[in-house]
mmCIF file of C-alpha atoms in Angstrom:
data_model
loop_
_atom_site.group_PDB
_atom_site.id
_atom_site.type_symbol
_atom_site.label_atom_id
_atom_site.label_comp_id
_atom_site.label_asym_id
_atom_site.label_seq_id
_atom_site.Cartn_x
_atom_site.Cartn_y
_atom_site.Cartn_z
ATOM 1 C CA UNK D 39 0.000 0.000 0.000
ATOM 2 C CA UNK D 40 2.982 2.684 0.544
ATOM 3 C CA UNK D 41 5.104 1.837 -2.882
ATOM 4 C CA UNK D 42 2.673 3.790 -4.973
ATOM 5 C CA UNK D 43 2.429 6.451 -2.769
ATOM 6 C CA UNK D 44 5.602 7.188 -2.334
ATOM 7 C CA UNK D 45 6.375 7.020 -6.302
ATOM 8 C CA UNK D 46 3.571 9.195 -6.255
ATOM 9 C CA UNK D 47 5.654 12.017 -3.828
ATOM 10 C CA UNK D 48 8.574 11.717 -5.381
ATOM 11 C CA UNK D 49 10.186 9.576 -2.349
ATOM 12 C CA UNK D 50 10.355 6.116 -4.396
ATOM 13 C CA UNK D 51 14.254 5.892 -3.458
ATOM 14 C CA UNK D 52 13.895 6.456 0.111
ATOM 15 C CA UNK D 53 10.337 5.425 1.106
ATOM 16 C CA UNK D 54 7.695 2.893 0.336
ATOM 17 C CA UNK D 55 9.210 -0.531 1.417
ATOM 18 C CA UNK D 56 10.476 -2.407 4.142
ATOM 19 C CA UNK D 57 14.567 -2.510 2.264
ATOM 20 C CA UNK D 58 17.614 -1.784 3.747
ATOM 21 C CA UNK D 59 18.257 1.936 3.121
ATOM 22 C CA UNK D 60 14.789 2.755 3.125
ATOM 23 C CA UNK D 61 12.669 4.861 5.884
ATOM 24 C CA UNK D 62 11.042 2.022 7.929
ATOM 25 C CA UNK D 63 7.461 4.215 8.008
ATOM 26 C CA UNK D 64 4.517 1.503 8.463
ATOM 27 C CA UNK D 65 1.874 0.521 11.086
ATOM 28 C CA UNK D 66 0.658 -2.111 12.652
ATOM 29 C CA UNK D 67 -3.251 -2.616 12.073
ATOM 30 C CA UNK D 68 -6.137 -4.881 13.648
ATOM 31 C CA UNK D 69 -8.598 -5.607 11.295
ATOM 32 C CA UNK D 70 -10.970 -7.053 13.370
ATOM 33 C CA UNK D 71 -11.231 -4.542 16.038
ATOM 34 C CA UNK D 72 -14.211 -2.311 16.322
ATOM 35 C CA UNK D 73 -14.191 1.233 17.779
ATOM 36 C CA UNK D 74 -17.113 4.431 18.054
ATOM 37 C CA UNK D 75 -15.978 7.523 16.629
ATOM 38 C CA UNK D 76 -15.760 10.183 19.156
ATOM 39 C CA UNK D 77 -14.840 13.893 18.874
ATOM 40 C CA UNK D 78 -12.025 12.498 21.846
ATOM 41 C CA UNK D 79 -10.117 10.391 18.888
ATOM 42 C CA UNK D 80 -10.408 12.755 16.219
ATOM 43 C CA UNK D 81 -6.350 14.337 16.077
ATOM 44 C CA UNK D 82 -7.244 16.958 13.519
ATOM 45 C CA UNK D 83 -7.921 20.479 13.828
ATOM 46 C CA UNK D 84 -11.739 20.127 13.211
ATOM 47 C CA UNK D 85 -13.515 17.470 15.758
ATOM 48 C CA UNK D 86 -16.503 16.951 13.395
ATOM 49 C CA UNK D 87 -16.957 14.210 10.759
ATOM 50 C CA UNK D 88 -19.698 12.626 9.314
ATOM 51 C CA UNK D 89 -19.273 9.488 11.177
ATOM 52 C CA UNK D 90 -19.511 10.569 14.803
ATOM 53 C CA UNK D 91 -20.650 7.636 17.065
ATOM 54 C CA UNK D 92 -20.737 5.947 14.284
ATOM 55 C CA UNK D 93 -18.886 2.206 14.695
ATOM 56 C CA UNK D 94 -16.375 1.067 12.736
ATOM 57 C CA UNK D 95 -13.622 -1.323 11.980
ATOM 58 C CA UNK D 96 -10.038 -1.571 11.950
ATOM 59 C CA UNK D 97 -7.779 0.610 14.875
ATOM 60 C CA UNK D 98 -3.972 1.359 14.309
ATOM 61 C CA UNK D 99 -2.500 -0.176 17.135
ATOM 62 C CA UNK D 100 1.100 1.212 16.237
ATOM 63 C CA UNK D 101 2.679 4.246 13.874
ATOM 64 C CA UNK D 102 6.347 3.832 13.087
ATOM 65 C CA UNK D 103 8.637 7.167 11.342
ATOM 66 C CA UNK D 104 11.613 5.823 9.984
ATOM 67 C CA UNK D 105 11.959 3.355 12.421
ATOM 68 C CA UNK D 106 10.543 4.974 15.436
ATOM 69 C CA UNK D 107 7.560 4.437 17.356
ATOM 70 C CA UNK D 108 5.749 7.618 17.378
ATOM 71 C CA UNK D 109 2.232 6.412 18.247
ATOM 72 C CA UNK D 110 1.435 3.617 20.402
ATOM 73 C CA UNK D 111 -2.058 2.095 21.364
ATOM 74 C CA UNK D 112 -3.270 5.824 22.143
ATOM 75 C CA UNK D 113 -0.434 7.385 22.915
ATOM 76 C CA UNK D 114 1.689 9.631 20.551
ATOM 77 C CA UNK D 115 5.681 10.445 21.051
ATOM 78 C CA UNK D 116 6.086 13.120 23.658
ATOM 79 C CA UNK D 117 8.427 15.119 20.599
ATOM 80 C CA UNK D 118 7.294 15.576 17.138
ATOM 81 C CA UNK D 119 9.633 12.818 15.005
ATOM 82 C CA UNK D 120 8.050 13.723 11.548
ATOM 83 C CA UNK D 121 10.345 16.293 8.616
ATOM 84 C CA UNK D 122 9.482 17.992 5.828
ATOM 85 C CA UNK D 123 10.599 17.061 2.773
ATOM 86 C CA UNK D 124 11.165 19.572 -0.144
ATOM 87 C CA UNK D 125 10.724 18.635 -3.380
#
């Protein structure tokens, strides 16, 4: 799912698989878990969407950035690990 993407930015060399030499940048995802959207687990800037309390399925369980954890079961990094990148 991340090779075209990241052909897609530009970042085919660097990004997009799990190779030596390459950002690590995946998560790990439960597809059978269930959860209720709640304002509480939106983490963007507006806390509305059109499925609030709605349930649904699949959770992240784990964000890596090159390597690093940087989100864990509910709880994010306690420093920003992300970059810009310029193309």
């Amino acid at each position: 799912m991340s090779s075209a993407p990241a052909a897609l930015a530009g970042l085919a060399h660097q990004a997009g698989a799990l190779q030596p030499g390459r950002d690590a940048n995946f998560v790990r995802f439960d597809t059978e878990a269930t959860f209720a959207v709640t304002p509480d687990k939106l983490h963007y800037r507006h806390t509305i969407s059109p499925y609030l309390n709605e349930t649904l399925r699949g959770v992240v369980r784990a964000t890596y950035l090159r390597g690093e954890p940087v989100y864990h079961e509910g709880t994010f990094a306690s420093t920003p690990q992300g970059r810009e990148v310029k193309l």
